Tab-separated table of C-alpha atoms and ligand atoms in Angstrom:
chain	number	residue	atom	x	y	z
A	24	MET	CA	184.077	131.816	-21.519
A	25	PHE	CA	183.877	128.143	-20.642
A	26	GLU	CA	184.241	126.781	-24.130
A	27	ALA	CA	185.574	123.355	-23.275
A	28	LEU	CA	182.918	122.527	-20.720
A	29	ALA	CA	180.131	123.970	-22.845
A	30	GLU	CA	181.199	121.833	-25.771
A	31	LYS	CA	181.067	118.697	-23.688
A	32	PHE	CA	177.619	119.628	-22.505
A	33	ALA	CA	176.606	120.207	-26.096
A	34	ASN	CA	177.518	116.610	-26.907
A	35	ILE	CA	175.383	115.319	-24.079
A	36	PHE	CA	172.487	117.488	-25.197
A	37	LYS	CA	172.791	116.314	-28.753
A	38	LYS	CA	172.239	112.745	-27.628
A	39	LEU	CA	169.370	113.771	-25.387
A	40	ARG	CA	167.586	115.808	-27.982
A	41	SER	CA	167.838	113.177	-30.663
A	42	LYS	CA	165.671	110.850	-28.607
A	43	GLY	CA	161.914	110.891	-28.474
A	44	LYS	CA	161.159	108.896	-25.342
A	45	LEU	CA	163.789	108.049	-22.766
A	46	SER	CA	164.051	104.883	-20.723
A	47	GLU	CA	165.484	104.863	-17.260
A	48	GLN	CA	168.571	103.135	-18.647
A	49	GLU	CA	169.022	105.876	-21.187
A	50	VAL	CA	168.778	108.524	-18.494
A	51	ASP	CA	171.439	106.690	-16.541
A	52	ALA	CA	173.685	106.601	-19.579
A	53	VAL	CA	173.294	110.361	-19.976
A	54	LEU	CA	174.007	110.909	-16.300
A	55	LYS	CA	177.138	108.835	-16.629
A	56	ASP	CA	178.289	111.173	-19.383
A	57	LEU	CA	177.415	114.147	-17.231
A	58	ARG	CA	179.435	112.709	-14.370
A	59	MET	CA	182.478	112.253	-16.618
A	60	VAL	CA	182.227	115.760	-18.028
A	61	LEU	CA	182.050	117.339	-14.609
A	62	LEU	CA	184.881	115.278	-13.156
A	63	GLU	CA	187.096	116.123	-16.107
A	64	SER	CA	186.310	119.783	-15.540
A	65	ASP	CA	187.780	120.030	-12.096
A	66	VAL	CA	184.535	119.653	-10.184
A	67	HIS	CA	185.042	117.874	-6.892
A	68	TYR	CA	183.741	114.287	-6.913
A	69	LYS	CA	181.412	114.861	-3.974
A	70	VAL	CA	179.802	117.785	-5.736
A	71	VAL	CA	179.415	115.668	-8.864
A	72	LYS	CA	177.924	112.772	-6.967
A	73	ASP	CA	175.394	115.017	-5.302
A	74	LEU	CA	174.438	116.825	-8.450
A	75	VAL	CA	173.984	113.649	-10.477
A	76	ALA	CA	171.893	112.090	-7.727
A	77	ARG	CA	169.601	115.092	-7.573
A	78	VAL	CA	169.195	115.274	-11.325
A	79	ARG	CA	168.436	111.559	-11.420
A	80	GLU	CA	165.847	111.791	-8.722
A	81	ARG	CA	163.948	114.436	-10.620
A	82	ALA	CA	164.607	113.024	-14.072
A	83	VAL	CA	163.340	109.465	-13.715
A	84	GLY	CA	159.947	110.649	-12.537
A	85	LYS	CA	156.944	109.756	-14.601
A	86	GLU	CA	156.260	113.262	-15.842
A	87	VAL	CA	159.704	113.610	-17.321
A	88	LEU	CA	160.143	110.242	-18.960
A	89	GLU	CA	156.679	110.227	-20.394
A	90	SER	CA	156.658	113.828	-21.493
A	91	VAL	CA	156.890	114.841	-25.122
A	92	THR	CA	160.345	116.305	-24.712
A	93	PRO	CA	162.141	114.336	-22.005
A	94	GLY	CA	165.537	115.450	-23.339
A	95	GLU	CA	164.697	119.123	-22.960
A	96	MET	CA	163.259	118.514	-19.528
A	97	ILE	CA	166.382	116.796	-18.331
A	98	ILE	CA	168.492	119.667	-19.623
A	99	LYS	CA	166.255	122.019	-17.714
A	100	ILE	CA	166.624	119.951	-14.551
A	101	MET	CA	170.412	119.942	-14.899
A	102	TRP	CA	170.356	123.675	-15.382
A	103	ASP	CA	168.138	124.156	-12.381
A	104	GLU	CA	170.297	121.998	-10.116
A	105	ILE	CA	173.479	123.748	-11.240
A	106	ARG	CA	171.802	127.071	-10.655
A	107	LYS	CA	170.900	125.970	-7.138
A	108	ILE	CA	174.444	124.871	-6.402
A	109	LEU	CA	175.628	128.265	-7.571
A	110	GLY	CA	173.449	129.883	-4.956
A	111	GLY	CA	170.023	130.073	-6.549
A	112	GLU	CA	169.399	133.785	-6.534
A	113	ALA	CA	171.805	136.646	-7.051
A	114	ARG	CA	172.741	138.381	-3.809
A	115	ASP	CA	173.046	142.079	-3.354
A	116	LEU	CA	175.999	143.645	-1.729
A	117	HIS	CA	175.005	144.384	1.829
A	118	ILE	CA	175.133	148.108	2.476
A	119	SER	CA	174.152	149.303	5.930
A	120	SER	CA	171.844	152.203	6.503
A	121	ALA	CA	174.271	153.641	9.022
A	122	LEU	CA	176.984	155.064	6.832
A	123	PRO	CA	179.704	154.528	5.982
A	124	SER	CA	179.323	150.892	5.093
A	125	PHE	CA	182.440	148.731	4.983
A	126	VAL	CA	183.368	146.170	2.359
A	127	VAL	CA	186.665	144.461	3.084
A	128	LEU	CA	188.426	142.354	0.486
A	129	VAL	CA	190.655	139.554	1.733
A	130	GLY	CA	192.572	136.824	-0.050
A	131	LEU	CA	195.945	135.624	-1.241
A	132	GLN	CA	198.400	137.774	-3.101
A	133	GLY	CA	197.682	137.775	-6.790
A	134	SER	CA	194.071	136.735	-6.359
A	135	GLY	CA	192.944	140.113	-7.663
A	136	LYS	CA	192.028	142.057	-4.510
A	137	THR	CA	193.481	145.390	-5.497
A	138	THR	CA	192.132	145.203	-9.035
A	139	THR	CA	188.713	144.195	-7.736
A	140	CYS	CA	188.745	146.998	-5.206
A	141	GLY	CA	189.167	149.477	-8.048
A	142	LYS	CA	186.480	147.748	-10.122
A	143	LEU	CA	184.014	147.750	-7.233
A	144	GLY	CA	184.648	151.431	-6.614
A	145	ALA	CA	183.842	152.241	-10.224
A	146	PHE	CA	180.826	149.913	-10.148
A	147	LEU	CA	179.352	151.605	-7.080
A	148	LYS	CA	180.139	155.094	-8.302
A	149	GLU	CA	178.236	154.376	-11.481
A	150	ARG	CA	175.244	153.484	-9.329
A	151	GLY	CA	175.285	156.712	-7.409
A	152	PHE	CA	177.451	155.837	-4.425
A	153	PHE	CA	180.415	157.778	-3.130
A	154	PRO	CA	183.022	155.128	-2.456
A	155	LEU	CA	186.310	155.475	-0.663
A	156	LEU	CA	189.196	153.171	-1.529
A	157	VAL	CA	191.433	152.294	1.385
A	158	SER	CA	194.674	150.399	1.420
A	159	THR	CA	195.637	148.587	4.592
A	160	ASP	CA	198.708	147.090	2.993
A	161	THR	CA	200.937	149.369	4.965
A	162	ARG	CA	204.034	147.263	4.510
A	163	ARG	CA	204.352	147.368	0.752
A	164	PRO	CA	204.345	150.884	-0.691
A	165	ALA	CA	203.910	149.485	-4.195
A	166	ALA	CA	200.642	147.847	-3.206
A	167	LYS	CA	199.229	151.136	-1.961
A	168	GLU	CA	200.441	152.876	-5.063
A	169	GLN	CA	198.584	150.380	-7.268
A	170	LEU	CA	195.317	151.173	-5.522
A	171	ARG	CA	195.967	154.905	-5.562
A	172	ILE	CA	196.449	154.775	-9.328
A	173	LEU	CA	193.243	152.774	-9.768
A	174	ALA	CA	191.388	155.317	-7.639
A	175	GLN	CA	192.747	158.172	-9.725
A	176	GLY	CA	191.810	156.414	-12.937
A	177	SER	CA	188.159	156.204	-11.894
A	178	LYS	CA	188.157	159.528	-10.023
A	179	LEU	CA	187.524	157.863	-6.677
A	180	GLU	CA	188.514	159.020	-3.216
A	181	PHE	CA	191.551	157.292	-1.757
A	182	PHE	CA	192.822	156.940	1.787
A	183	ASP	CA	195.849	155.417	3.466
A	184	LEU	CA	198.094	155.906	6.487
A	185	PRO	CA	201.875	155.977	6.692
A	186	GLN	CA	203.668	152.668	6.906
A	187	GLY	CA	203.728	150.604	10.082
A	188	LYS	CA	200.049	150.940	11.050
A	189	THR	CA	197.840	147.892	11.500
A	190	PRO	CA	194.777	147.326	9.297
A	191	LEU	CA	192.586	148.054	12.312
A	192	GLU	CA	194.180	151.462	12.784
A	193	VAL	CA	193.811	152.260	9.094
A	194	VAL	CA	190.160	151.232	9.021
A	195	ARG	CA	189.326	153.343	12.062
A	196	ALA	CA	190.997	156.374	10.560
A	197	ALA	CA	189.242	155.698	7.244
A	198	ARG	CA	185.870	155.621	8.982
A	199	ASN	CA	186.453	159.132	10.307
A	200	PHE	CA	187.737	160.306	6.966
A	201	ALA	CA	184.658	158.927	5.173
A	202	ARG	CA	182.310	160.583	7.680
A	203	GLU	CA	184.017	163.938	7.298
A	204	LYS	CA	183.874	163.724	3.534
A	205	GLY	CA	180.366	162.283	3.336
A	206	LEU	CA	181.476	159.075	1.600
A	207	ASP	CA	179.116	156.140	1.933
A	208	VAL	CA	180.911	152.906	1.045
A	209	VAL	CA	184.447	152.193	2.188
A	210	LEU	CA	186.225	149.553	0.125
A	211	VAL	CA	189.174	148.113	1.988
A	212	ASP	CA	192.007	146.409	0.160
A	213	THR	CA	194.086	144.196	2.424
A	214	ALA	CA	197.559	142.719	2.172
A	215	GLY	CA	197.885	139.190	0.909
A	216	ARG	CA	200.935	136.986	0.903
A	217	LEU	CA	201.876	134.152	-1.334
A	218	HIS	CA	200.529	131.711	1.196
A	219	VAL	CA	198.208	131.993	4.101
A	220	GLU	CA	200.398	133.258	6.899
A	221	GLU	CA	199.594	133.337	10.563
A	222	ASP	CA	200.518	136.942	11.349
A	223	LEU	CA	198.558	138.203	8.401
A	224	LEU	CA	195.511	136.230	9.438
A	225	GLN	CA	195.863	137.518	12.984
A	226	GLU	CA	195.810	141.074	11.712
A	227	LEU	CA	192.652	140.355	9.756
A	228	LYS	CA	191.100	138.585	12.698
A	229	GLU	CA	191.732	141.610	14.855
A	230	LEU	CA	190.106	143.794	12.230
A	231	VAL	CA	186.958	141.714	11.777
A	232	THR	CA	186.394	141.140	15.473
A	233	GLN	CA	186.894	144.745	16.546
A	234	GLU	CA	185.144	146.660	13.794
A	235	THR	CA	181.660	146.437	12.361
A	236	LEU	CA	182.104	145.436	8.748
A	237	GLN	CA	179.101	144.899	6.496
A	238	GLU	CA	180.911	142.632	4.074
A	239	VAL	CA	184.113	140.652	4.299
A	240	LEU	CA	184.566	139.212	0.838
A	241	LEU	CA	187.091	136.551	0.045
A	242	VAL	CA	188.651	137.153	-3.343
A	243	LEU	CA	189.516	133.857	-5.000
A	244	ASP	CA	191.348	133.208	-8.237
A	245	ALA	CA	188.979	130.846	-10.040
A	246	THR	CA	191.790	129.462	-12.167
A	247	THR	CA	193.342	127.779	-9.150
A	248	GLY	CA	190.466	125.305	-8.755
A	249	GLN	CA	190.771	123.031	-5.752
A	250	GLU	CA	193.565	125.207	-4.361
A	251	ALA	CA	191.012	128.001	-4.005
A	252	VAL	CA	188.803	125.715	-1.942
A	253	LYS	CA	191.671	125.082	0.477
A	254	VAL	CA	192.360	128.790	0.771
A	255	ALA	CA	188.683	129.331	1.494
A	256	GLU	CA	188.776	126.850	4.365
A	257	THR	CA	191.666	128.668	6.013
A	258	PHE	CA	189.921	131.990	5.738
A	259	ARG	CA	186.701	130.509	7.044
A	260	GLU	CA	188.306	129.656	10.351
A	261	CYS	CA	189.926	132.999	10.765
A	262	VAL	CA	187.704	135.703	9.311
A	263	ASN	CA	184.513	133.883	8.351
A	264	PRO	CA	183.785	135.863	5.178
A	265	THR	CA	180.278	136.973	4.273
A	266	GLY	CA	180.774	136.043	0.634
A	267	MET	CA	183.154	135.671	-2.255
A	268	ILE	CA	184.323	137.353	-5.390
A	269	LEU	CA	185.711	135.010	-8.021
A	270	THR	CA	188.281	136.538	-10.327
A	271	LYS	CA	189.737	135.549	-13.686
A	272	VAL	CA	186.502	133.900	-14.676
A	273	ASP	CA	187.298	135.162	-18.165
A	274	THR	CA	190.103	132.688	-18.592
A	275	ASP	CA	189.148	129.535	-20.404
A	276	ALA	CA	187.729	126.240	-19.300
A	277	ARG	CA	187.066	127.072	-15.664
A	278	GLY	CA	183.347	126.686	-15.391
A	279	GLY	CA	183.912	123.507	-13.427
A	280	ALA	CA	186.141	125.297	-10.953
A	281	VAL	CA	183.511	127.960	-10.325
A	282	LEU	CA	180.916	125.284	-9.692
A	283	SER	CA	183.205	123.393	-7.380
A	284	ILE	CA	184.333	126.397	-5.366
A	285	VAL	CA	180.782	127.584	-4.759
A	286	ALA	CA	179.481	124.123	-3.943
A	287	GLN	CA	182.221	123.383	-1.470
A	288	THR	CA	182.377	126.679	0.363
A	289	GLY	CA	178.656	127.337	0.382
A	290	TRP	CA	179.248	131.082	0.472
A	291	PRO	CA	177.377	133.400	-1.820
A	292	VAL	CA	179.334	134.797	-4.727
A	293	LYS	CA	178.630	138.475	-5.081
A	294	PHE	CA	180.708	139.367	-8.103
A	295	VAL	CA	182.911	137.819	-10.739
A	296	GLY	CA	185.934	139.401	-12.356
A	297	VAL	CA	185.966	138.770	-16.069
A	298	GLY	CA	189.057	140.633	-17.204
A	299	GLU	CA	191.778	143.014	-16.159
A	300	LYS	CA	189.969	146.210	-17.093
A	301	VAL	CA	188.218	148.259	-14.458
A	302	THR	CA	184.834	147.712	-16.101
A	303	GLN	CA	185.206	143.940	-16.201
A	304	LEU	CA	183.288	143.098	-13.062
A	305	GLU	CA	179.851	141.498	-13.139
A	306	VAL	CA	177.216	140.837	-10.535
A	307	PHE	CA	177.181	137.076	-10.062
A	308	ARG	CA	173.896	135.650	-11.286
A	309	PRO	CA	173.556	131.935	-10.636
A	310	ASP	CA	170.992	131.383	-13.388
A	311	ARG	CA	173.145	133.018	-16.007
A	312	MET	CA	176.291	131.349	-14.812
A	313	ALA	CA	174.543	127.983	-15.020
A	314	SER	CA	173.530	128.762	-18.595
A	315	ARG	CA	177.050	129.764	-19.481
A	316	ILE	CA	178.605	126.714	-17.905
A	317	MET	CA	176.209	124.514	-19.849
A	318	GLY	CA	176.690	126.433	-23.069
A	319	LEU	CA	173.067	127.495	-23.187
A	320	GLY	CA	174.171	131.014	-23.956
A	321	ASP	CA	173.683	134.063	-21.874
A	322	THR	CA	170.841	135.829	-23.530
A	323	LEU	CA	169.922	137.860	-20.458
A	324	THR	CA	173.280	139.600	-20.242
A	325	LEU	CA	173.089	140.176	-23.949
A	326	ILE	CA	169.690	141.789	-23.613
A	327	GLU	CA	171.085	144.208	-21.075
A	328	ARG	CA	173.897	145.168	-23.376
A	329	ILE	CA	171.608	145.613	-26.316
A	330	GLU	CA	169.149	147.619	-24.291
A	331	LYS	CA	171.917	149.973	-23.332
A	332	ALA	CA	172.505	150.670	-26.991
A	333	ILE	CA	168.879	150.978	-28.035
A	334	THR	CA	166.533	153.585	-26.672
A	335	GLN	CA	163.457	152.381	-24.856
A	336	GLU	CA	161.244	153.602	-27.647
A	337	GLU	CA	163.090	151.610	-30.224
A	338	VAL	CA	162.880	148.563	-27.990
A	339	LYS	CA	159.132	148.926	-27.817
A	340	ARG	CA	158.848	149.299	-31.537
A	341	LEU	CA	160.985	146.230	-32.059
A	342	GLU	CA	159.128	144.226	-29.447
A	343	LYS	CA	155.865	144.967	-31.177
A	344	ARG	CA	157.249	143.833	-34.461
A	345	ILE	CA	158.702	140.685	-32.989
A	346	GLU	CA	155.421	139.773	-31.427
A	347	LYS	CA	153.885	140.006	-34.846
A	348	GLU	CA	156.875	138.277	-36.350
A	349	GLU	CA	157.269	141.246	-38.595
A	350	LEU	CA	160.883	142.008	-37.956
A	351	ASP	CA	162.150	142.933	-41.381
A	352	LEU	CA	165.445	143.374	-43.119
A	353	SER	CA	165.597	147.101	-42.485
A	354	ASP	CA	165.411	146.410	-38.750
A	355	PHE	CA	168.035	143.778	-39.223
A	356	LEU	CA	170.413	146.278	-40.770
A	357	GLU	CA	169.769	148.794	-38.010
A	358	GLU	CA	170.387	146.134	-35.380
A	359	LEU	CA	173.575	144.963	-36.994
A	360	LYS	CA	174.925	148.480	-36.863
A	361	ARG	CA	173.976	148.833	-33.232
A	362	VAL	CA	175.312	145.478	-32.200
A	363	ARG	CA	178.601	146.459	-33.720
A	364	ASN	CA	178.687	149.443	-31.410
A	365	LEU	CA	178.227	147.269	-28.347
A	366	GLY	CA	181.731	145.985	-28.260
A	367	SER	CA	183.571	143.264	-30.007
A	368	LEU	CA	181.230	141.041	-31.905
A	369	GLU	CA	183.188	138.066	-30.719
A	370	GLU	CA	182.457	138.898	-27.113
A	371	ILE	CA	178.781	139.096	-27.917
A	372	MET	CA	178.906	135.815	-29.785
A	373	HIS	CA	179.978	134.013	-26.668
A	374	MET	CA	176.779	135.009	-24.994
A	375	LEU	CA	174.646	133.471	-27.699
A	376	PRO	CA	173.613	129.852	-27.692
A	377	GLY	CA	176.124	127.890	-29.738
A	378	ASN	CA	173.851	126.946	-32.602
A	379	LEU	CA	173.134	130.568	-33.411
A	380	ARG	CA	176.705	131.685	-33.245
A	381	GLY	CA	177.986	130.399	-36.549
A	382	SER	CA	176.046	132.331	-39.093
A	383	ILE	CA	175.908	135.671	-37.330
A	384	SER	CA	179.612	135.656	-36.607
A	385	GLN	CA	180.283	135.871	-40.312
A	386	ILE	CA	179.093	139.446	-40.331
A	387	ASP	CA	182.174	140.770	-38.672
A	388	GLY	CA	184.239	143.636	-39.936
A	389	GLU	CA	183.303	146.941	-41.490
A	390	GLN	CA	183.715	145.535	-44.970
A	391	SER	CA	181.109	142.812	-44.691
A	392	LEU	CA	178.695	145.156	-42.952
A	393	LYS	CA	178.973	147.474	-45.965
A	394	ARG	CA	178.141	144.592	-48.287
A	395	VAL	CA	175.156	143.631	-46.175
A	396	GLU	CA	174.024	147.225	-46.338
A	397	ALA	CA	174.414	147.251	-50.113
A	398	ILE	CA	172.390	144.078	-50.474
A	399	ILE	CA	169.554	145.341	-48.311
A	400	ASN	CA	169.552	148.678	-50.091
A	401	SER	CA	169.129	146.860	-53.385
A	402	MET	CA	165.889	145.314	-52.196
A	403	THR	CA	162.510	146.865	-52.716
A	404	LEU	CA	160.603	147.936	-49.630
A	405	GLU	CA	158.261	145.037	-50.156
A	406	GLU	CA	161.151	142.601	-50.250
A	407	ARG	CA	162.582	144.035	-47.067
A	408	ALA	CA	159.288	143.662	-45.297
A	409	HIS	CA	158.533	140.190	-46.656
A	410	PRO	CA	161.788	138.374	-47.343
A	411	ALA	CA	159.834	135.241	-48.149
A	412	ILE	CA	158.990	136.638	-51.579
A	413	ILE	CA	162.632	136.885	-52.584
A	414	ASN	CA	162.839	134.090	-55.129
A	415	ALA	CA	165.734	133.061	-57.343
A	416	SER	CA	165.295	135.745	-59.965
A	417	ARG	CA	164.937	138.451	-57.333
A	418	ARG	CA	168.091	137.141	-55.673
A	419	ARG	CA	169.972	137.473	-58.951
A	420	ARG	CA	168.714	141.018	-59.431
A	421	ILE	CA	169.641	142.003	-55.871
A	422	ALA	CA	173.111	140.514	-56.247
A	423	GLN	CA	173.679	142.435	-59.452
A	424	GLY	CA	172.319	145.650	-58.042
A	425	SER	CA	174.532	145.498	-54.987
A	426	GLY	CA	177.641	144.289	-56.733
A	427	THR	CA	177.653	141.086	-54.684
A	428	SER	CA	176.940	137.453	-55.474
A	429	VAL	CA	173.809	135.324	-55.211
A	430	GLN	CA	175.605	133.280	-52.547
A	431	GLU	CA	176.060	136.367	-50.450
A	432	VAL	CA	172.407	137.268	-50.818
A	433	ASN	CA	171.449	133.732	-49.799
A	434	ARG	CA	173.720	133.886	-46.813
A	435	LEU	CA	172.293	137.178	-45.683
A	436	LEU	CA	168.748	135.854	-45.868
A	437	LYS	CA	169.781	132.886	-43.781
A	438	GLN	CA	171.465	135.184	-41.257
A	439	PHE	CA	168.323	137.221	-41.076
A	440	GLU	CA	166.330	134.126	-40.211
A	441	ASP	CA	168.785	133.288	-37.437
A	442	PHE	CA	168.601	136.813	-36.184
A	443	ARG	CA	164.837	136.559	-35.970
A	444	LYS	CA	165.232	133.407	-33.930
A	445	ILE	CA	167.650	135.099	-31.553
A	446	TRP	CA	165.303	137.961	-31.011
A	447	LYS	CA	162.422	135.690	-30.320
A	448	GLN	CA	164.513	133.666	-27.950
A	449	MET	CA	165.703	136.767	-26.182
A	450	LYS	CA	162.212	138.049	-25.786
A	451	LYS	CA	161.208	134.748	-24.313
A	452	GLY	CA	164.285	134.877	-22.158
A	453	LYS	CA	163.381	138.272	-20.896
A	454	GLY	CA	159.960	137.724	-19.507
A	455	LEU	CA	160.413	134.197	-18.334
A	456	SER	CA	164.136	133.845	-18.731
A	457	LEU	CA	165.296	130.636	-20.268
A	458	PHE	CA	163.403	128.520	-17.813
A	459	GLY	CA	161.126	130.708	-15.844
A	460	ARG	CA	163.419	132.879	-13.741
A	461	LYS	CA	162.897	136.535	-13.239
A	462	PRO	CA	165.732	138.786	-14.344
A	463	PHE	CA	167.824	140.096	-11.491
A	464	GLY	CA	167.541	143.709	-10.545
A	465	TRP	CA	170.298	145.465	-8.693
A	466	GLY	CA	168.186	146.181	-5.673
A	467	LEU	CA	170.313	148.721	-3.887
B	502	GDP	P1	196.158	141.161	-5.373
B	502	GDP	O1	197.560	140.782	-5.084
B	502	GDP	O2	195.190	140.225	-4.753
B	502	GDP	O3	195.875	142.581	-5.014
B	502	GDP	O4	195.962	141.008	-6.953
B	502	GDP	P2	195.969	142.133	-8.080
B	502	GDP	O5	194.727	142.920	-8.000
B	502	GDP	O6	197.243	142.871	-8.039
B	502	GDP	O7	195.851	141.225	-9.385
B	502	GDP	C1	196.817	140.262	-9.740
B	502	GDP	C2	196.782	140.066	-11.245
B	502	GDP	O8	195.564	139.482	-11.650
B	502	GDP	C3	196.892	141.359	-12.007
B	502	GDP	O9	197.735	141.157	-13.110
B	502	GDP	C4	195.472	141.635	-12.458
B	502	GDP	O10	195.432	142.380	-13.641
B	502	GDP	C5	194.954	140.237	-12.663
B	502	GDP	N1	193.485	140.145	-12.526
B	502	GDP	C6	192.708	140.521	-11.490
B	502	GDP	N2	191.406	140.241	-11.711
B	502	GDP	C7	191.342	139.676	-12.938
B	502	GDP	C8	190.267	139.157	-13.744
B	502	GDP	O11	189.087	139.135	-13.382
B	502	GDP	N3	190.635	138.638	-14.965
B	502	GDP	C9	191.917	138.624	-15.391
B	502	GDP	N4	192.177	138.092	-16.592
B	502	GDP	N5	192.935	139.082	-14.657
B	502	GDP	C10	192.668	139.622	-13.456
B	503	MG	MG1	197.092	143.874	-3.977
């Protein structure tokens, strides 16, 4: 996702990790690098200054500099401070107990409001809600049509009024409609222009002051960087949003922009859009976003995906084995097959810490999976359970038996080792997360 920024972080970390003890001067040199990286990545200088100062304050303490792994501890501090800037904890969508609850999306044209409205509808429906999609863009028929099509696609209820009505009138009518139909969350898509325009803002102002709305979320295109911050300021004065949704966070090299936007507005981010498809909406989790920005991988999200594909029982069985470090090559083969069913392997790769990416990514494609399968099938049960016993002559035999080469057998054994590491790391990540955070539960 944020390749460029993550790579720059990786360079800083390499320097940090290569050192045993760190002097205060060395910490300052690292912080100087950090400052450069962040500035180059579109993070506002004030945010950078603040962040660096806070990291420094915690990093030059006695415990850190005199600890066994000062480099790791400084990385952890950076991560923690970035996580805090991003909002600390994930925030639930506020849904009132008096139904229907209203979530209004505001923002500039092209920021992704309509798309996000459809995504949110599908997201809530999947969690047992009965959403209603409402378009208040009563001037542009095409805009309404776009939302209607999205609603149809996800089998969601849709509501609008004929042209010429104000957003306030539409919302009031939608409230009655939702009550009659027993729908619980009303998602309101609003009109946005190319620029912030007075009359449009007045309409929104009228809406937010006259109706009780549980959430007014500003949809911001993360790729616009500092521009997004300016837009946010205008909307703050007029509608005072309860939070934000950042879109297009899938596009490259924008980790810095996300950091900057959140730091400068101070509003909680509730969701991020990570693609054009209706399923590509994620709950915003500051800890994970911090890990992604820093290239520490996103093992928590990966765990969720993997858990979806594995039954609970299998997870337990695997967990037991991992605890005993007994994960064997048969499990490896099973996992490879499952991981391939999770979606594109490439997508999954981006969630892994960089150093583990390389070797696993070679097992892409049906063809190479078949070869891996052949190799493992040519091993004895004992070899599968205890790969350590596979010496040179066994490797030759396995290669011959599977119609592959010794190099391929070697590579597979190496990949298996990496896989073991990932699993261990993920297990660690799950209970404690990377650095002691609890995983976020969707507490609705
Ligand atoms: P609106 O004018 O604010 O309603 O914006 P739209 O919902 O019509 O979206 C504008 C464009 O941005 C469309 O082409 C969407 O497909 C695209 N878009 C919206 N959200 C995302 C996202 O999270 N990632 C990507 N890559 N594109 C998005
Ligand atoms: Mg729209």
